[in-house]
Amino acid sequence: MAGAGGDKPFAKASPSPLSRVLRISQLDAFELDGALEQLVWSQFTQCFQHFKPGLLTPVEPELKALLQLLLWRFTVYSNSATVGQSLLNIRYKNTLIPGEKYRPMSRPQKFWFALLTVGEKWLRDRSNSLFLNHPAESNARKARKVLAILTGLTKVASLVNFLLFLQRGTFPTLTERLLGVQPIFSRPQGPRDINFQFLNRELLWHGFAEFLIFLLPLVNVWKLKASVTALLSPLNDLRGTKGSEETYCTECAICGEWPTMPHSIGCNHVFCYYCLKSHTIADVSFTCPKCAAKAGMIEPVTIHVGTELHQI
């Protein structure tokens, strides 16, 4: 009887509140967290843009750590979730306490989380300046070598942990695995209703946009504009004595300004020399934008200004 309704059992089914989070969602949360940190830092540095350049450089690692601690205080410490996880309906669960019921992160886990994330970034940024200006046989140089070895081992362990995450879908970072915290959904995830008509429309417009992006660079817009302008222009504009040495146009057919070093391509329109030269180099089949005449020999022209004759 339960199956008589056809789709009713599927409609009633809903995942458990503690169901696993998709791998891509966990990685997206890290990307959102990184973008937020960069945004906060950029906004913070803009407050000092009118001060002396390099003012924040000596204490940049400490300032970044302070801003990250502020974010940690109002996200992980308060809600057991980062900003990226909150946007994706995710939060951390304490897996050290057995049971299906949700258990938030304990206070020691939150403090260790801050130490292993914020502290690790600060130590990585500050390590270079901490061990400078020390003799080669000093304890500081030895500590630096030990730190480099530990960093290498940590990277190897992080790589192994990430491979395990890709296989099992849990604990994407080494910090989460060490602390025993696992991302879960904050609220139950219901079945998604997919509208294939909407998807088809999006795919159609996406394909059309890609086609336009491919086609538009192949179109000679300048020549097309010149052809349309020539068709719409009066027939009188196309008539004239092409062999005349004098041209009574007082503006460049390209830039519309008074022609500098006026030249002509054989029609009754005048061009700035640099406008004409640059366009003929860019377009081998350049035509006049006013009358669509093909470019011939580029020759200087004579312009009348008032009652005086100026030969350029």
Tab-separated table of C-alpha atoms in Angstrom:
chain	number	residue	atom	x	y	z
A	1	MET	CA	0.000	0.000	0.000
A	2	ALA	CA	2.878	2.304	0.657
A	3	GLY	CA	3.956	2.099	-2.965
A	4	ALA	CA	0.483	2.686	-4.411
A	5	GLY	CA	1.038	6.414	-4.528
A	6	GLY	CA	3.935	6.067	-6.921
A	7	ASP	CA	6.242	8.971	-5.940
A	8	LYS	CA	4.975	9.451	-2.364
A	9	PRO	CA	7.717	7.411	-0.657
A	10	PHE	CA	10.345	9.448	-2.532
A	11	ALA	CA	8.646	12.709	-1.599
A	12	LYS	CA	8.551	11.833	2.093
A	13	ALA	CA	12.137	10.664	2.233
A	14	SER	CA	14.619	13.166	3.631
A	15	PRO	CA	18.235	12.773	4.617
A	16	SER	CA	19.253	12.625	8.249
A	17	PRO	CA	20.190	15.917	9.942
A	18	LEU	CA	23.657	14.445	10.544
A	19	SER	CA	24.160	13.249	6.971
A	20	ARG	CA	27.567	13.641	5.421
A	21	VAL	CA	28.446	16.801	3.569
A	22	LEU	CA	29.488	16.542	-0.061
A	23	ARG	CA	33.200	16.837	-0.729
A	24	ILE	CA	32.706	19.786	-3.059
A	25	SER	CA	30.693	21.631	-0.410
A	26	GLN	CA	33.478	21.208	2.141
A	27	LEU	CA	36.056	22.515	-0.336
A	28	ASP	CA	33.791	25.404	-1.323
A	29	ALA	CA	33.599	26.406	2.333
A	30	PHE	CA	37.404	26.718	2.450
A	31	GLU	CA	37.362	28.859	-0.696
A	32	LEU	CA	34.747	31.172	0.826
A	33	ASP	CA	36.757	31.470	4.044
A	34	GLY	CA	39.890	32.391	2.095
A	35	ALA	CA	38.015	34.974	0.026
A	36	LEU	CA	36.592	36.535	3.200
A	37	GLU	CA	40.033	36.789	4.811
A	38	GLN	CA	41.415	38.512	1.721
A	39	LEU	CA	38.446	40.897	1.651
A	40	VAL	CA	38.853	41.825	5.320
A	41	TRP	CA	42.592	42.379	4.878
A	42	SER	CA	42.107	44.545	1.771
A	43	GLN	CA	39.506	46.672	3.554
A	44	PHE	CA	41.832	47.012	6.542
A	45	THR	CA	44.807	48.104	4.436
A	46	GLN	CA	42.690	50.699	2.631
A	47	CYS	CA	42.321	52.515	5.950
A	48	PHE	CA	46.084	53.198	5.815
A	49	GLN	CA	46.400	54.006	2.110
A	50	HIS	CA	47.141	57.687	2.825
A	51	PHE	CA	49.821	56.922	5.409
A	52	LYS	CA	53.499	56.312	4.779
A	53	PRO	CA	54.022	53.389	2.350
A	54	GLY	CA	55.221	50.236	4.077
A	55	LEU	CA	53.848	51.270	7.466
A	56	LEU	CA	52.125	47.913	8.048
A	57	THR	CA	54.854	45.718	6.573
A	58	PRO	CA	56.853	45.126	9.819
A	59	VAL	CA	53.752	43.920	11.696
A	60	GLU	CA	51.769	42.451	8.790
A	61	PRO	CA	51.791	38.816	10.098
A	62	GLU	CA	50.569	39.953	13.529
A	63	LEU	CA	47.792	42.104	12.049
A	64	LYS	CA	46.612	39.263	9.819
A	65	ALA	CA	46.607	36.906	12.803
A	66	LEU	CA	44.611	39.436	14.831
A	67	LEU	CA	41.976	39.788	12.106
A	68	GLN	CA	41.752	36.012	11.752
A	69	LEU	CA	41.294	35.677	15.516
A	70	LEU	CA	38.437	38.173	15.362
A	71	LEU	CA	36.795	36.115	12.648
A	72	TRP	CA	37.376	32.948	14.686
A	73	ARG	CA	35.820	34.552	17.783
A	74	PHE	CA	32.546	35.392	16.030
A	75	THR	CA	32.321	32.257	13.880
A	76	VAL	CA	33.938	29.042	15.129
A	77	TYR	CA	33.948	30.009	18.797
A	78	SER	CA	30.328	31.191	18.763
A	79	ASN	CA	28.657	28.856	16.266
A	80	SER	CA	31.098	25.963	15.669
A	81	ALA	CA	31.170	26.954	11.994
A	82	THR	CA	33.236	29.193	9.767
A	83	VAL	CA	31.688	31.873	7.571
A	84	GLY	CA	31.914	29.704	4.474
A	85	GLN	CA	30.287	26.791	6.282
A	86	SER	CA	27.471	29.008	7.567
A	87	LEU	CA	26.728	30.132	3.998
A	88	LEU	CA	26.547	26.496	2.891
A	89	ASN	CA	24.417	25.330	5.843
A	90	ILE	CA	27.329	23.435	7.437
A	91	ARG	CA	28.755	23.312	10.954
A	92	TYR	CA	31.271	21.258	12.915
A	93	LYS	CA	30.297	18.246	14.996
A	94	ASN	CA	32.376	16.807	17.814
A	95	THR	CA	33.011	13.216	16.759
A	96	LEU	CA	34.965	12.392	19.937
A	97	ILE	CA	31.646	12.005	21.748
A	98	PRO	CA	29.862	8.906	20.367
A	99	GLY	CA	26.193	9.047	19.478
A	100	GLU	CA	23.890	10.202	16.714
A	101	LYS	CA	22.888	13.379	18.551
A	102	TYR	CA	24.614	16.557	17.490
A	103	ARG	CA	27.474	17.627	19.758
A	104	PRO	CA	29.077	21.044	19.169
A	105	MET	CA	32.799	21.607	19.420
A	106	SER	CA	34.121	21.734	22.953
A	107	ARG	CA	35.996	24.780	24.195
A	108	PRO	CA	39.423	23.059	24.077
A	109	GLN	CA	38.721	21.993	20.498
A	110	LYS	CA	37.892	25.591	19.552
A	111	PHE	CA	41.093	26.932	21.111
A	112	TRP	CA	43.206	24.232	19.495
A	113	PHE	CA	41.474	24.975	16.192
A	114	ALA	CA	42.540	28.629	16.460
A	115	LEU	CA	46.083	27.629	17.420
A	116	LEU	CA	46.498	25.164	14.552
A	117	THR	CA	45.000	27.457	11.913
A	118	VAL	CA	45.785	31.053	12.888
A	119	GLY	CA	48.981	30.171	14.742
A	120	GLU	CA	50.277	28.033	11.889
A	121	LYS	CA	49.737	30.829	9.356
A	122	TRP	CA	51.427	33.377	11.627
A	123	LEU	CA	54.437	31.120	12.197
A	124	ARG	CA	54.786	30.487	8.459
A	125	ASP	CA	54.736	34.216	7.672
A	126	ARG	CA	56.989	35.237	10.564
A	127	SER	CA	59.526	32.392	10.488
A	128	ASN	CA	61.775	34.077	7.918
A	129	SER	CA	62.308	37.227	9.978
A	130	LEU	CA	62.568	35.351	13.285
A	131	PHE	CA	65.721	33.501	12.303
A	132	LEU	CA	67.523	36.238	10.372
A	133	ASN	CA	70.792	37.824	11.496
A	134	HIS	CA	71.889	34.796	13.509
A	135	PRO	CA	75.193	32.931	13.208
A	136	ALA	CA	75.202	29.677	11.295
A	137	GLU	CA	75.908	27.584	14.427
A	138	SER	CA	73.451	29.380	16.694
A	139	ASN	CA	70.438	27.740	18.284
A	140	ALA	CA	68.148	29.912	16.151
A	141	ARG	CA	69.511	28.404	12.935
A	142	LYS	CA	69.142	24.907	14.383
A	143	ALA	CA	65.582	25.687	15.366
A	144	ARG	CA	64.938	26.903	11.845
A	145	LYS	CA	66.188	23.611	10.396
A	146	VAL	CA	63.984	21.671	12.797
A	147	LEU	CA	61.034	23.875	11.830
A	148	ALA	CA	61.717	23.248	8.138
A	149	ILE	CA	61.726	19.481	8.736
A	150	LEU	CA	58.462	19.695	10.691
A	151	THR	CA	56.918	21.789	7.939
A	152	GLY	CA	57.874	19.200	5.341
A	153	LEU	CA	56.450	16.365	7.414
A	154	THR	CA	53.253	18.360	7.942
A	155	LYS	CA	52.859	18.880	4.208
A	156	VAL	CA	53.308	15.158	3.566
A	157	ALA	CA	50.759	14.326	6.266
A	158	SER	CA	48.338	16.889	4.806
A	159	LEU	CA	48.706	15.304	1.377
A	160	VAL	CA	47.989	11.830	2.753
A	161	ASN	CA	45.032	13.199	4.690
A	162	PHE	CA	43.634	14.861	1.562
A	163	LEU	CA	43.891	11.614	-0.379
A	164	LEU	CA	41.964	9.902	2.407
A	165	PHE	CA	39.408	12.698	2.242
A	166	LEU	CA	38.910	12.138	-1.479
A	167	GLN	CA	38.358	8.438	-0.809
A	168	ARG	CA	36.144	8.622	2.281
A	169	GLY	CA	34.695	12.141	2.172
A	170	THR	CA	35.528	13.093	5.778
A	171	PHE	CA	38.170	15.309	7.445
A	172	PRO	CA	39.401	17.425	4.519
A	173	THR	CA	42.177	19.001	6.615
A	174	LEU	CA	44.697	17.519	9.003
A	175	THR	CA	43.534	19.902	11.740
A	176	GLU	CA	39.992	18.547	11.622
A	177	ARG	CA	41.238	14.973	11.786
A	178	LEU	CA	43.508	15.685	14.777
A	179	LEU	CA	40.782	17.523	16.681
A	180	GLY	CA	38.030	15.062	15.762
A	181	VAL	CA	35.616	17.602	14.265
A	182	GLN	CA	33.560	16.778	11.194
A	183	PRO	CA	31.383	19.034	9.005
A	184	ILE	CA	27.684	18.148	8.955
A	185	PHE	CA	24.554	19.868	7.697
A	186	SER	CA	22.963	22.319	10.128
A	187	ARG	CA	19.453	21.553	8.873
A	188	PRO	CA	17.953	18.535	7.120
A	189	GLN	CA	18.487	18.541	3.380
A	190	GLY	CA	15.255	17.840	1.509
A	191	PRO	CA	15.007	16.429	-2.026
A	192	ARG	CA	15.828	18.911	-4.785
A	193	ASP	CA	13.237	19.600	-7.469
A	194	ILE	CA	15.109	20.026	-10.754
A	195	ASN	CA	13.374	22.041	-13.467
A	196	PHE	CA	14.767	20.742	-16.741
A	197	GLN	CA	13.115	23.573	-18.670
A	198	PHE	CA	15.209	26.069	-16.720
A	199	LEU	CA	18.357	24.002	-17.269
A	200	ASN	CA	17.708	23.768	-21.007
A	201	ARG	CA	17.198	27.512	-21.223
A	202	GLU	CA	20.428	28.185	-19.339
A	203	LEU	CA	22.357	25.781	-21.570
A	204	LEU	CA	20.877	27.420	-24.675
A	205	TRP	CA	21.838	30.936	-23.624
A	206	HIS	CA	25.271	29.751	-22.511
A	207	GLY	CA	25.909	28.189	-25.902
A	208	PHE	CA	24.611	31.300	-27.675
A	209	ALA	CA	26.915	33.524	-25.594
A	210	GLU	CA	29.928	31.348	-26.422
A	211	PHE	CA	29.002	31.525	-30.112
A	212	LEU	CA	28.885	35.343	-29.973
A	213	ILE	CA	32.223	35.464	-28.150
A	214	PHE	CA	33.711	33.370	-30.963
A	215	LEU	CA	31.990	35.270	-33.791
A	216	LEU	CA	32.367	38.934	-32.824
A	217	PRO	CA	36.188	39.096	-33.134
A	218	LEU	CA	35.853	37.781	-36.694
A	219	VAL	CA	33.510	40.598	-37.773
A	220	ASN	CA	35.089	43.735	-39.222
A	221	VAL	CA	32.923	46.190	-37.350
A	222	TRP	CA	34.616	49.224	-38.875
A	223	LYS	CA	33.991	48.073	-42.428
A	224	LEU	CA	30.413	47.112	-41.613
A	225	LYS	CA	29.808	50.546	-40.112
A	226	ALA	CA	31.295	52.243	-43.145
A	227	SER	CA	29.096	50.202	-45.491
A	228	VAL	CA	25.930	51.034	-43.563
A	229	THR	CA	26.886	54.705	-43.411
A	230	ALA	CA	27.483	54.764	-47.150
A	231	LEU	CA	24.067	53.220	-47.829
A	232	LEU	CA	22.264	55.698	-45.602
A	233	SER	CA	24.157	58.763	-46.817
A	234	PRO	CA	22.615	60.947	-49.554
A	235	LEU	CA	23.707	60.268	-53.085
A	236	ASN	CA	25.158	63.747	-53.312
A	237	ASP	CA	27.829	62.821	-50.796
A	238	LEU	CA	29.110	60.192	-53.182
A	239	ARG	CA	29.579	62.623	-56.046
A	240	GLY	CA	32.581	64.858	-56.539
A	241	THR	CA	35.786	65.292	-58.383
A	242	LYS	CA	38.118	62.643	-57.043
A	243	GLY	CA	41.097	64.116	-58.887
A	244	SER	CA	40.754	67.517	-57.257
A	245	GLU	CA	43.720	68.681	-55.214
A	246	GLU	CA	41.558	70.830	-52.967
A	247	THR	CA	39.205	69.448	-50.315
A	248	TYR	CA	36.807	71.691	-48.440
A	249	CYS	CA	36.175	69.328	-45.532
A	250	THR	CA	37.384	70.766	-42.248
A	251	GLU	CA	37.089	67.707	-40.028
A	252	CYS	CA	38.686	64.291	-39.973
A	253	ALA	CA	36.374	61.550	-41.200
A	254	ILE	CA	37.639	59.279	-38.413
A	255	CYS	CA	38.040	61.354	-35.244
A	256	GLY	CA	35.761	64.263	-36.215
A	257	GLU	CA	38.333	66.890	-35.188
A	258	TRP	CA	40.247	69.450	-37.204
A	259	PRO	CA	42.566	67.346	-39.374
A	260	THR	CA	46.187	67.284	-38.292
A	261	MET	CA	48.451	66.889	-41.301
A	262	PRO	CA	45.398	66.327	-43.561
A	263	HIS	CA	45.589	63.531	-46.080
A	264	SER	CA	43.158	61.849	-48.435
A	265	ILE	CA	42.722	58.355	-49.854
A	266	GLY	CA	41.212	59.549	-53.146
A	267	CYS	CA	37.690	60.498	-52.087
A	268	ASN	CA	36.270	63.892	-51.056
A	269	HIS	CA	36.955	63.340	-47.366
A	270	VAL	CA	39.973	64.314	-45.387
A	271	PHE	CA	41.750	62.477	-42.570
A	272	CYS	CA	44.362	63.145	-39.949
A	273	TYR	CA	47.572	61.523	-41.093
A	274	TYR	CA	47.989	59.487	-37.904
A	275	CYS	CA	44.316	58.429	-37.844
A	276	LEU	CA	44.536	57.293	-41.442
A	277	LYS	CA	47.896	55.601	-41.094
A	278	SER	CA	46.943	53.654	-37.967
A	279	HIS	CA	43.684	52.416	-39.504
A	280	THR	CA	45.247	51.379	-42.796
A	281	ILE	CA	47.907	49.436	-40.912
A	282	ALA	CA	45.291	47.717	-38.729
A	283	ASP	CA	42.915	47.016	-41.625
A	284	VAL	CA	44.388	46.190	-45.041
A	285	SER	CA	40.999	46.647	-46.722
A	286	PHE	CA	40.323	50.004	-45.092
A	287	THR	CA	37.519	52.058	-46.639
A	288	CYS	CA	36.348	55.597	-46.025
A	289	PRO	CA	33.833	55.614	-43.126
A	290	LYS	CA	31.815	58.335	-44.877
A	291	CYS	CA	31.509	57.106	-48.450
A	292	ALA	CA	32.948	53.560	-48.288
A	293	ALA	CA	35.557	54.388	-50.916
A	294	LYS	CA	38.496	52.005	-50.978
A	295	ALA	CA	41.796	53.377	-49.800
A	296	GLY	CA	44.089	54.374	-52.642
A	297	MET	CA	47.254	56.390	-52.522
A	298	ILE	CA	47.583	58.437	-49.356
A	299	GLU	CA	48.249	62.009	-50.456
A	300	PRO	CA	48.332	65.387	-48.695
A	301	VAL	CA	45.438	67.723	-49.412
A	302	THR	CA	44.795	71.475	-49.530
A	303	ILE	CA	42.303	73.024	-47.127
A	304	HIS	CA	40.583	76.403	-47.444
A	305	VAL	CA	40.319	78.364	-44.197
A	306	GLY	CA	38.247	81.515	-44.679
A	307	THR	CA	39.712	83.396	-47.602
A	308	GLU	CA	43.203	82.024	-47.160
A	309	LEU	CA	44.515	78.881	-48.819
A	310	HIS	CA	46.644	76.555	-46.721
A	311	GLN	CA	48.766	73.958	-48.468
A	312	ILE	CA	49.749	71.130	-46.059
